[in-house]
PDB file of C-alpha atoms in Angstrom:
ATOM      1  CA  MET A   1     143.852 111.870 148.972  1.00 37.00           C
ATOM      2  CA  THR A   2     146.900 109.846 149.981  1.00 40.00           C
ATOM      3  CA  ALA A   3     148.338 107.146 147.702  1.00 40.00           C
ATOM      4  CA  PRO A   4     147.332 104.268 150.053  1.00 40.00           C
ATOM      5  CA  ALA A   5     143.786 105.611 150.226  1.00 38.00           C
ATOM      6  CA  ALA A   6     143.619 105.852 146.437  1.00 36.00           C
ATOM      7  CA  ARG A   7     144.795 102.268 146.056  1.00 38.00           C
ATOM      8  CA  ALA A   8     142.250 101.037 148.609  1.00 39.00           C
ATOM      9  CA  GLN A   9     139.419 102.834 146.852  1.00 37.00           C
ATOM     10  CA  THR A  10     140.373 101.281 143.520  1.00 43.00           C
ATOM     11  CA  ALA A  11     140.744  97.782 145.003  1.00 41.00           C
ATOM     12  CA  GLU A  12     137.362  97.910 146.733  1.00 50.00           C
ATOM     13  CA  GLY A  13     135.681  97.949 143.324  1.00 88.00           C
ATOM     14  CA  TYR A  14     136.435  94.285 142.542  1.00 96.00           C
ATOM     15  CA  TRP A  15     132.931  92.941 143.169  1.00 97.00           C
ATOM     16  CA  GLN A  16     131.306  96.230 142.172  1.00 96.00           C
ATOM     17  CA  GLU A  17     132.891  95.862 138.757  1.00 96.00           C
ATOM     18  CA  VAL A  18     131.395  92.362 138.501  1.00 97.00           C
ATOM     19  CA  GLN A  19     127.975  93.698 139.546  1.00 97.00           C
ATOM     20  CA  LYS A  20     128.094  96.461 136.940  1.00 96.00           C
ATOM     21  CA  ARG A  21     128.963  93.892 134.278  1.00 96.00           C
ATOM     22  CA  GLY A  22     126.150  91.618 135.460  1.00 97.00           C
ATOM     23  CA  ALA A  23     128.240  88.449 135.375  1.00 98.00           C
ATOM     24  CA  LEU A  24     130.918  86.765 137.488  1.00 98.00           C
ATOM     25  CA  ARG A  25     133.378  85.178 135.055  1.00 98.00           C
ATOM     26  CA  CYS A  26     134.926  81.971 136.372  1.00 98.00           C
ATOM     27  CA  GLY A  27     137.992  80.431 134.708  1.00 98.00           C
ATOM     28  CA  VAL A  28     137.593  76.655 134.556  1.00 98.00           C
ATOM     29  CA  ALA A  29     139.766  73.687 133.636  1.00 94.00           C
ATOM     30  CA  LEU A  30     138.944  70.072 134.411  1.00 91.00           C
ATOM     31  CA  ALA A  31     139.690  68.924 137.967  1.00 90.00           C
ATOM     32  CA  PRO A  32     137.076  66.387 139.110  1.00 89.00           C
ATOM     33  CA  PRO A  33     135.274  66.392 141.495  1.00 92.00           C
ATOM     34  CA  HIS A  34     135.901  70.140 141.858  1.00 95.00           C
ATOM     35  CA  VAL A  35     135.365  71.066 138.196  1.00 96.00           C
ATOM     36  CA  MET A  36     133.720  68.683 135.731  1.00 94.00           C
ATOM     37  CA  ARG A  37     132.176  69.087 132.293  1.00 94.00           C
ATOM     38  CA  ASP A  38     129.373  67.102 130.651  1.00 93.00           C
ATOM     39  CA  PRO A  39     130.807  66.200 127.222  1.00 89.00           C
ATOM     40  CA  SER A  40     127.382  66.053 125.622  1.00 91.00           C
ATOM     41  CA  THR A  41     126.203  69.508 126.745  1.00 94.00           C
ATOM     42  CA  GLY A  42     129.384  71.334 127.718  1.00 92.00           C
ATOM     43  CA  THR A  43     127.755  72.174 131.079  1.00 96.00           C
ATOM     44  CA  TYR A  44     130.059  72.475 134.067  1.00 97.00           C
ATOM     45  CA  SER A  45     129.430  71.116 137.553  1.00 97.00           C
ATOM     46  CA  GLY A  46     131.448  70.256 140.652  1.00 96.00           C
ATOM     47  CA  LEU A  47     132.167  71.657 144.095  1.00 97.00           C
ATOM     48  CA  PHE A  48     133.894  74.841 142.922  1.00 98.00           C
ATOM     49  CA  VAL A  49     131.429  75.388 140.108  1.00 98.00           C
ATOM     50  CA  ASP A  50     128.485  75.187 142.538  1.00 98.00           C
ATOM     51  CA  PHE A  51     130.171  77.651 144.877  1.00 98.00           C
ATOM     52  CA  CYS A  52     130.941  80.035 142.020  1.00 98.00           C
ATOM     53  CA  ASN A  53     127.288  79.931 140.910  1.00 98.00           C
ATOM     54  CA  GLU A  54     125.979  80.442 144.428  1.00 98.00           C
ATOM     55  CA  PHE A  55     128.370  83.266 145.316  1.00 98.00           C
ATOM     56  CA  ALA A  56     127.454  85.025 142.076  1.00 98.00           C
ATOM     57  CA  GLU A  57     123.692  84.680 142.473  1.00 98.00           C
ATOM     58  CA  LYS A  58     123.129  84.919 146.232  1.00 97.00           C
ATOM     59  CA  VAL A  59     125.917  87.283 147.267  1.00 97.00           C
ATOM     60  CA  LEU A  60     126.588  89.465 144.223  1.00 98.00           C
ATOM     61  CA  GLY A  61     123.171  89.225 142.582  1.00 98.00           C
ATOM     62  CA  VAL A  62     124.561  88.324 139.146  1.00 98.00           C
ATOM     63  CA  LYS A  63     124.909  85.226 136.996  1.00 98.00           C
ATOM     64  CA  ALA A  64     128.078  83.163 136.823  1.00 98.00           C
ATOM     65  CA  GLU A  65     129.738  82.514 133.465  1.00 98.00           C
ATOM     66  CA  MET A  66     132.183  79.632 133.058  1.00 98.00           C
ATOM     67  CA  VAL A  67     135.133  80.523 130.836  1.00 98.00           C
ATOM     68  CA  ASP A  68     137.032  77.568 129.330  1.00 96.00           C
ATOM     69  CA  THR A  69     140.772  77.645 129.840  1.00 96.00           C
ATOM     70  CA  THR A  70     143.710  75.316 130.447  1.00 93.00           C
ATOM     71  CA  TRP A  71     145.828  74.862 133.544  1.00 91.00           C
ATOM     72  CA  ASP A  72     148.839  76.561 132.015  1.00 91.00           C
ATOM     73  CA  GLN A  73     146.691  79.679 131.384  1.00 95.00           C
ATOM     74  CA  MET A  74     144.806  79.713 134.684  1.00 95.00           C
ATOM     75  CA  VAL A  75     146.971  82.386 136.348  1.00 96.00           C
ATOM     76  CA  ALA A  76     147.849  84.386 133.235  1.00 97.00           C
ATOM     77  CA  GLY A  77     144.208  84.640 132.129  1.00 97.00           C
ATOM     78  CA  LEU A  78     143.197  85.897 135.556  1.00 98.00           C
ATOM     79  CA  GLN A  79     145.947  88.510 135.521  1.00 97.00           C
ATOM     80  CA  ALA A  80     144.874  89.630 132.034  1.00 97.00           C
ATOM     81  CA  GLY A  81     141.295  90.146 133.230  1.00 97.00           C
ATOM     82  CA  ARG A  82     139.739  87.412 131.092  1.00 98.00           C
ATOM     83  CA  TRP A  83     137.895  86.139 134.175  1.00 98.00           C
ATOM     84  CA  ASP A  84     137.359  87.229 137.777  1.00 98.00           C
ATOM     85  CA  LEU A  85     137.907  83.966 139.652  1.00 98.00           C
ATOM     86  CA  SER A  86     140.165  81.016 138.867  1.00 98.00           C
ATOM     87  CA  LEU A  87     138.521  77.845 140.160  1.00 98.00           C
ATOM     88  CA  ALA A  88     140.161  75.005 142.113  1.00 96.00           C
ATOM     89  CA  LEU A  89     143.599  76.587 142.097  1.00 94.00           C
ATOM     90  CA  ASN A  90     146.361  75.280 144.360  1.00 91.00           C
ATOM     91  CA  ARG A  91     147.738  77.847 146.791  1.00 93.00           C
ATOM     92  CA  THR A  92     151.499  78.057 146.270  1.00 89.00           C
ATOM     93  CA  PRO A  93     154.012  80.739 147.314  1.00 90.00           C
ATOM     94  CA  LYS A  94     155.033  81.352 143.693  1.00 89.00           C
ATOM     95  CA  ARG A  95     151.437  81.902 142.579  1.00 93.00           C
ATOM     96  CA  ALA A  96     150.809  84.131 145.589  1.00 95.00           C
ATOM     97  CA  LEU A  97     153.428  86.532 144.224  1.00 96.00           C
ATOM     98  CA  ALA A  98     151.277  86.991 141.126  1.00 97.00           C
ATOM     99  CA  ILE A  99     147.660  86.689 142.304  1.00 98.00           C
ATOM    100  CA  ALA A 100     145.548  86.724 145.472  1.00 98.00           C
ATOM    101  CA  PHE A 101     143.887  83.663 146.993  1.00 98.00           C
ATOM    102  CA  SER A 102     140.742  82.984 148.968  1.00 98.00           C
ATOM    103  CA  ALA A 103     140.796  80.767 152.029  1.00 97.00           C
ATOM    104  CA  PRO A 104     141.152  77.079 151.087  1.00 97.00           C
ATOM    105  CA  VAL A 105     137.928  75.352 150.105  1.00 97.00           C
ATOM    106  CA  TRP A 106     139.466  71.885 150.172  1.00 95.00           C
ATOM    107  CA  ALA A 107     142.765  70.230 151.083  1.00 90.00           C
ATOM    108  CA  TYR A 108     145.145  68.986 148.398  1.00 85.00           C
ATOM    109  CA  GLN A 109     147.733  66.252 148.263  1.00 90.00           C
ATOM    110  CA  ILE A 110     149.469  64.644 145.298  1.00 92.00           C
ATOM    111  CA  SER A 111     149.129  60.932 144.713  1.00 95.00           C
ATOM    112  CA  LEU A 112     150.596  58.706 142.013  1.00 97.00           C
ATOM    113  CA  VAL A 113     148.530  56.083 140.198  1.00 98.00           C
ATOM    114  CA  TYR A 114     150.022  53.218 138.252  1.00 98.00           C
ATOM    115  CA  ASP A 115     148.974  49.888 136.744  1.00 98.00           C
ATOM    116  CA  LYS A 116     149.752  47.070 139.199  1.00 96.00           C
ATOM    117  CA  ALA A 117     150.719  44.875 136.215  1.00 96.00           C
ATOM    118  CA  ASN A 118     153.361  47.354 135.051  1.00 97.00           C
ATOM    119  CA  PRO A 119     156.686  45.420 135.155  1.00 95.00           C
ATOM    120  CA  LYS A 120     158.657  48.653 135.653  1.00 94.00           C
ATOM    121  CA  ILE A 121     157.044  49.337 139.047  1.00 96.00           C
ATOM    122  CA  LYS A 122     157.712  47.083 142.039  1.00 92.00           C
ATOM    123  CA  ASP A 123     156.211  48.083 145.390  1.00 92.00           C
ATOM    124  CA  PRO A 124     157.382  51.719 145.518  1.00 95.00           C
ATOM    125  CA  LYS A 125     157.197  53.737 148.722  1.00 93.00           C
ATOM    126  CA  SER A 126     158.631  57.094 147.724  1.00 94.00           C
ATOM    127  CA  LEU A 127     158.864  59.305 144.665  1.00 95.00           C
ATOM    128  CA  ALA A 128     162.575  58.429 144.498  1.00 95.00           C
ATOM    129  CA  ASP A 129     161.693  54.746 144.009  1.00 96.00           C
ATOM    130  CA  LEU A 130     159.927  55.718 140.762  1.00 97.00           C
ATOM    131  CA  ASP A 131     162.365  58.358 139.553  1.00 97.00           C
ATOM    132  CA  VAL A 132     164.281  56.065 137.196  1.00 97.00           C
ATOM    133  CA  SER A 133     165.214  56.269 133.547  1.00 97.00           C
ATOM    134  CA  GLY A 134     162.613  54.700 131.276  1.00 97.00           C
ATOM    135  CA  THR A 135     159.661  55.596 133.513  1.00 98.00           C
ATOM    136  CA  THR A 136     157.201  58.242 132.292  1.00 98.00           C
ATOM    137  CA  PHE A 137     155.080  60.438 134.561  1.00 98.00           C
ATOM    138  CA  VAL A 138     152.137  62.291 133.031  1.00 98.00           C
ATOM    139  CA  VAL A 139     150.889  65.623 134.413  1.00 97.00           C
ATOM    140  CA  LYS A 140     148.549  68.449 133.386  1.00 94.00           C
ATOM    141  CA  THR A 141     150.721  71.068 131.737  1.00 94.00           C
ATOM    142  CA  GLY A 142     151.132  74.194 133.858  1.00 90.00           C
ATOM    143  CA  SER A 143     149.507  72.574 136.896  1.00 90.00           C
ATOM    144  CA  ALA A 144     150.711  72.253 140.497  1.00 88.00           C
ATOM    145  CA  GLU A 145     151.550  68.622 139.714  1.00 93.00           C
ATOM    146  CA  ASP A 146     153.662  69.764 136.771  1.00 95.00           C
ATOM    147  CA  ALA A 147     155.611  72.153 139.028  1.00 91.00           C
ATOM    148  CA  ALA A 148     156.107  69.492 141.702  1.00 92.00           C
ATOM    149  CA  MET A 149     157.370  66.843 139.296  1.00 96.00           C
ATOM    150  CA  THR A 150     159.621  69.306 137.463  1.00 96.00           C
ATOM    151  CA  ALA A 151     161.231  70.212 140.775  1.00 94.00           C
ATOM    152  CA  ASN A 152     161.592  66.670 142.107  1.00 95.00           C
ATOM    153  CA  LEU A 153     162.216  64.297 139.204  1.00 97.00           C
ATOM    154  CA  LYS A 154     165.800  63.927 138.009  1.00 97.00           C
ATOM    155  CA  ASN A 155     165.825  60.738 135.898  1.00 98.00           C
ATOM    156  CA  ALA A 156     162.295  59.891 134.769  1.00 98.00           C
ATOM    157  CA  THR A 157     160.511  61.477 131.801  1.00 98.00           C
ATOM    158  CA  ILE A 158     157.664  63.959 132.285  1.00 98.00           C
ATOM    159  CA  MET A 159     154.820  63.917 129.734  1.00 98.00           C
ATOM    160  CA  ARG A 160     152.701  67.071 129.797  1.00 98.00           C
ATOM    161  CA  LEU A 161     149.143  66.932 128.444  1.00 96.00           C
ATOM    162  CA  ALA A 162     146.176  69.289 128.461  1.00 91.00           C
ATOM    163  CA  ASP A 163     143.841  67.852 131.101  1.00 91.00           C
ATOM    164  CA  VAL A 164     143.007  65.018 133.449  1.00 90.00           C
ATOM    165  CA  ASP A 165     141.142  63.005 130.798  1.00 92.00           C
ATOM    166  CA  ALA A 166     144.135  63.070 128.453  1.00 95.00           C
ATOM    167  CA  ASN A 167     146.414  62.012 131.296  1.00 96.00           C
ATOM    168  CA  ARG A 168     144.245  59.043 132.221  1.00 96.00           C
ATOM    169  CA  LEU A 169     144.089  57.951 128.602  1.00 97.00           C
ATOM    170  CA  ALA A 170     147.887  58.105 128.404  1.00 98.00           C
ATOM    171  CA  VAL A 171     148.269  55.741 131.369  1.00 98.00           C
ATOM    172  CA  THR A 172     145.444  53.469 130.252  1.00 97.00           C
ATOM    173  CA  SER A 173     147.020  53.126 126.788  1.00 97.00           C
ATOM    174  CA  ARG A 174     150.476  52.616 128.401  1.00 96.00           C
ATOM    175  CA  ARG A 175     152.036  55.670 126.755  1.00 98.00           C
ATOM    176  CA  ALA A 176     152.803  56.778 130.309  1.00 98.00           C
ATOM    177  CA  ASP A 177     153.473  54.750 133.459  1.00 98.00           C
ATOM    178  CA  ILE A 178     152.276  57.018 136.275  1.00 98.00           C
ATOM    179  CA  VAL A 179     149.579  59.675 136.421  1.00 98.00           C
ATOM    180  CA  VAL A 180     150.259  62.467 138.907  1.00 97.00           C
ATOM    181  CA  GLU A 181     147.138  64.175 140.185  1.00 93.00           C
ATOM    182  CA  ASP A 182     145.206  65.569 143.125  1.00 89.00           C
ATOM    183  CA  SER A 183     144.616  62.599 145.421  1.00 90.00           C
ATOM    184  CA  ASP A 184     140.831  63.077 145.252  1.00 88.00           C
ATOM    185  CA  ALA A 185     140.822  62.946 141.469  1.00 88.00           C
ATOM    186  CA  ASN A 186     143.131  59.953 141.481  1.00 92.00           C
ATOM    187  CA  ALA A 187     140.875  58.154 143.963  1.00 90.00           C
ATOM    188  CA  LEU A 188     138.036  58.507 141.463  1.00 89.00           C
ATOM    189  CA  PHE A 189     140.254  57.100 138.725  1.00 93.00           C
ATOM    190  CA  VAL A 190     141.239  54.093 140.838  1.00 93.00           C
ATOM    191  CA  ALA A 191     137.549  53.440 141.581  1.00 89.00           C
ATOM    192  CA  THR A 192     136.908  52.861 137.862  1.00 89.00           C
ATOM    193  CA  ALA A 193     139.063  49.707 137.943  1.00 92.00           C
ATOM    194  CA  PRO A 194     140.297  48.932 141.487  1.00 93.00           C
ATOM    195  CA  ASN A 195     141.762  45.611 140.396  1.00 95.00           C
ATOM    196  CA  ARG A 196     144.025  47.362 137.937  1.00 97.00           C
ATOM    197  CA  TRP A 197     145.080  50.684 139.446  1.00 97.00           C
ATOM    198  CA  VAL A 198     147.185  51.385 142.533  1.00 96.00           C
ATOM    199  CA  ALA A 199     147.334  54.787 144.260  1.00 95.00           C
ATOM    200  CA  LEU A 200     150.556  55.695 146.042  1.00 96.00           C
ATOM    201  CA  PHE A 201     150.834  58.478 148.599  1.00 93.00           C
ATOM    202  CA  PRO A 202     154.589  59.001 148.589  1.00 90.00           C
ATOM    203  CA  THR A 203     156.575  59.196 151.805  1.00 87.00           C
ATOM    204  CA  PRO A 204     157.644  61.924 152.304  1.00 87.00           C
ATOM    205  CA  ALA A 205     154.641  63.728 150.808  1.00 85.00           C
ATOM    206  CA  VAL A 206     155.340  65.577 147.556  1.00 86.00           C
ATOM    207  CA  ALA A 207     152.882  68.411 148.149  1.00 82.00           C
ATOM    208  CA  LYS A 208     150.165  69.322 150.647  1.00 85.00           C
ATOM    209  CA  GLN A 209     148.356  72.559 149.876  1.00 88.00           C
ATOM    210  CA  GLY A 210     144.970  74.222 149.983  1.00 93.00           C
ATOM    211  CA  ILE A 211     142.698  74.364 146.939  1.00 95.00           C
ATOM    212  CA  ALA A 212     141.136  77.805 146.628  1.00 97.00           C
ATOM    213  CA  PHE A 213     139.754  80.504 144.382  1.00 98.00           C
ATOM    214  CA  GLY A 214     142.290  82.762 142.703  1.00 98.00           C
ATOM    215  CA  LEU A 215     141.608  86.513 142.364  1.00 98.00           C
ATOM    216  CA  ARG A 216     143.511  89.375 140.770  1.00 98.00           C
ATOM    217  CA  ARG A 217     145.747  91.316 143.130  1.00 96.00           C
ATOM    218  CA  THR A 218     143.465  94.328 142.735  1.00 94.00           C
ATOM    219  CA  ALA A 219     141.034  92.611 145.108  1.00 96.00           C
ATOM    220  CA  SER A 220     141.082  94.366 148.480  1.00 95.00           C
ATOM    221  CA  ALA A 221     141.176  92.622 151.851  1.00 95.00           C
ATOM    222  CA  ALA A 222     137.461  93.442 152.207  1.00 95.00           C
ATOM    223  CA  ASP A 223     136.688  91.850 148.817  1.00 96.00           C
ATOM    224  CA  ILE A 224     138.548  88.684 149.755  1.00 97.00           C
ATOM    225  CA  ASP A 225     136.857  88.657 153.176  1.00 97.00           C
ATOM    226  CA  ALA A 226     133.434  88.543 151.527  1.00 97.00           C
ATOM    227  CA  LEU A 227     134.436  85.409 149.621  1.00 98.00           C
ATOM    228  CA  ASN A 228     136.183  83.886 152.639  1.00 98.00           C
ATOM    229  CA  ILE A 229     133.147  84.324 154.873  1.00 98.00           C
ATOM    230  CA  PHE A 230     131.067  82.561 152.223  1.00 98.00           C
ATOM    231  CA  ILE A 231     133.579  79.690 152.135  1.00 98.00           C
ATOM    232  CA  GLU A 232     133.776  79.447 155.924  1.00 98.00           C
ATOM    233  CA  GLU A 233     129.979  79.297 156.266  1.00 98.00           C
ATOM    234  CA  LYS A 234     129.785  76.457 153.740  1.00 98.00           C
ATOM    235  CA  ALA A 235     132.402  74.458 155.644  1.00 97.00           C
ATOM    236  CA  ALA A 236     130.880  75.154 159.060  1.00 98.00           C
ATOM    237  CA  THR A 237     127.414  73.978 158.007  1.00 97.00           C
ATOM    238  CA  GLY A 238     128.738  70.817 156.377  1.00 97.00           C
ATOM    239  CA  GLN A 239     127.686  71.847 152.880  1.00 97.00           C
ATOM    240  CA  THR A 240     131.238  71.641 151.522  1.00 97.00           C
ATOM    241  CA  ALA A 241     131.743  68.035 152.597  1.00 95.00           C
ATOM    242  CA  ASP A 242     128.215  67.060 151.532  1.00 96.00           C
ATOM    243  CA  LEU A 243     128.674  68.471 148.034  1.00 96.00           C
ATOM    244  CA  PHE A 244     132.103  66.892 147.661  1.00 92.00           C
ATOM    245  CA  ASN A 245     130.809  63.456 148.724  1.00 91.00           C
ATOM    246  CA  ALA A 246     127.785  63.760 146.440  1.00 94.00           C
ATOM    247  CA  TYR A 247     129.969  64.445 143.417  1.00 92.00           C
ATOM    248  CA  VAL A 248     132.339  61.604 144.293  1.00 87.00           C
ATOM    249  CA  ALA A 249     129.381  59.222 144.579  1.00 88.00           C
ATOM    250  CA  LYS A 250     127.989  60.457 141.264  1.00 88.00           C
ATOM    251  CA  ILE A 251     131.294  59.913 139.462  1.00 84.00           C
ATOM    252  CA  ILE A 252     131.843  56.455 140.938  1.00 81.00           C
ATOM    253  CA  GLY A 253     128.241  55.490 140.109  1.00 80.00           C
ATOM    254  CA  ALA A 254     128.681  56.638 136.500  1.00 76.00           C
ATOM    255  CA  SER A 255     131.869  54.587 136.144  1.00 67.00           C
ATOM    256  CA  LYS A 256     130.228  51.289 137.127  1.00 63.00           C
TER     257      LYS A 256
END
């Protein structure tokens, strides 16, 4: 057997390994509306969670297990084999050197949310308008937003916290001035108090990427194709947009 053939045979066992185990382990960190957690029950929901459950049950014939993690461990935990899929992960060239990605499930863009009454902020248009000494941006540690702000900010302070809820609390309590997040998640935050919060889409854009599932690099092209076909079918039939809109409506309704 040639070396390439041996590698292909090993890689093709990605889903078979999951089936033998009887569970598809999904690494999750908060990213509403893609990944959400009920604080009273600890139960996860959201667009990516639903897709993980359905792919596990209807395609692989196993149950899905959600594994709690943090954004700064999302790639490392996948590489270490602690879970099989990382949910709602931004596709970046740097990450693609370490892990494999599915096709995008949703589009991603960074937005910046600030309090319109904040005296430090006066009608900004670009990230550079906000990159001044004395201004604090808050990001999820280890996230795509963290990487983008680290690369682009030269003068402002970056506060790094564990998750989206902690970041929102930091801005609400005025420990930070600007929360940097996926534009969809930030839109939900603004909807909780539209008279207070302002969302800025910087010009030029800071980041536009796809949000996808992450897999270990041992996944073969055929393994990834199986997941991609599942994703493509969901988009083509409108189920992706319908689920996304349903979760957005649910979150906005709960905030009123």
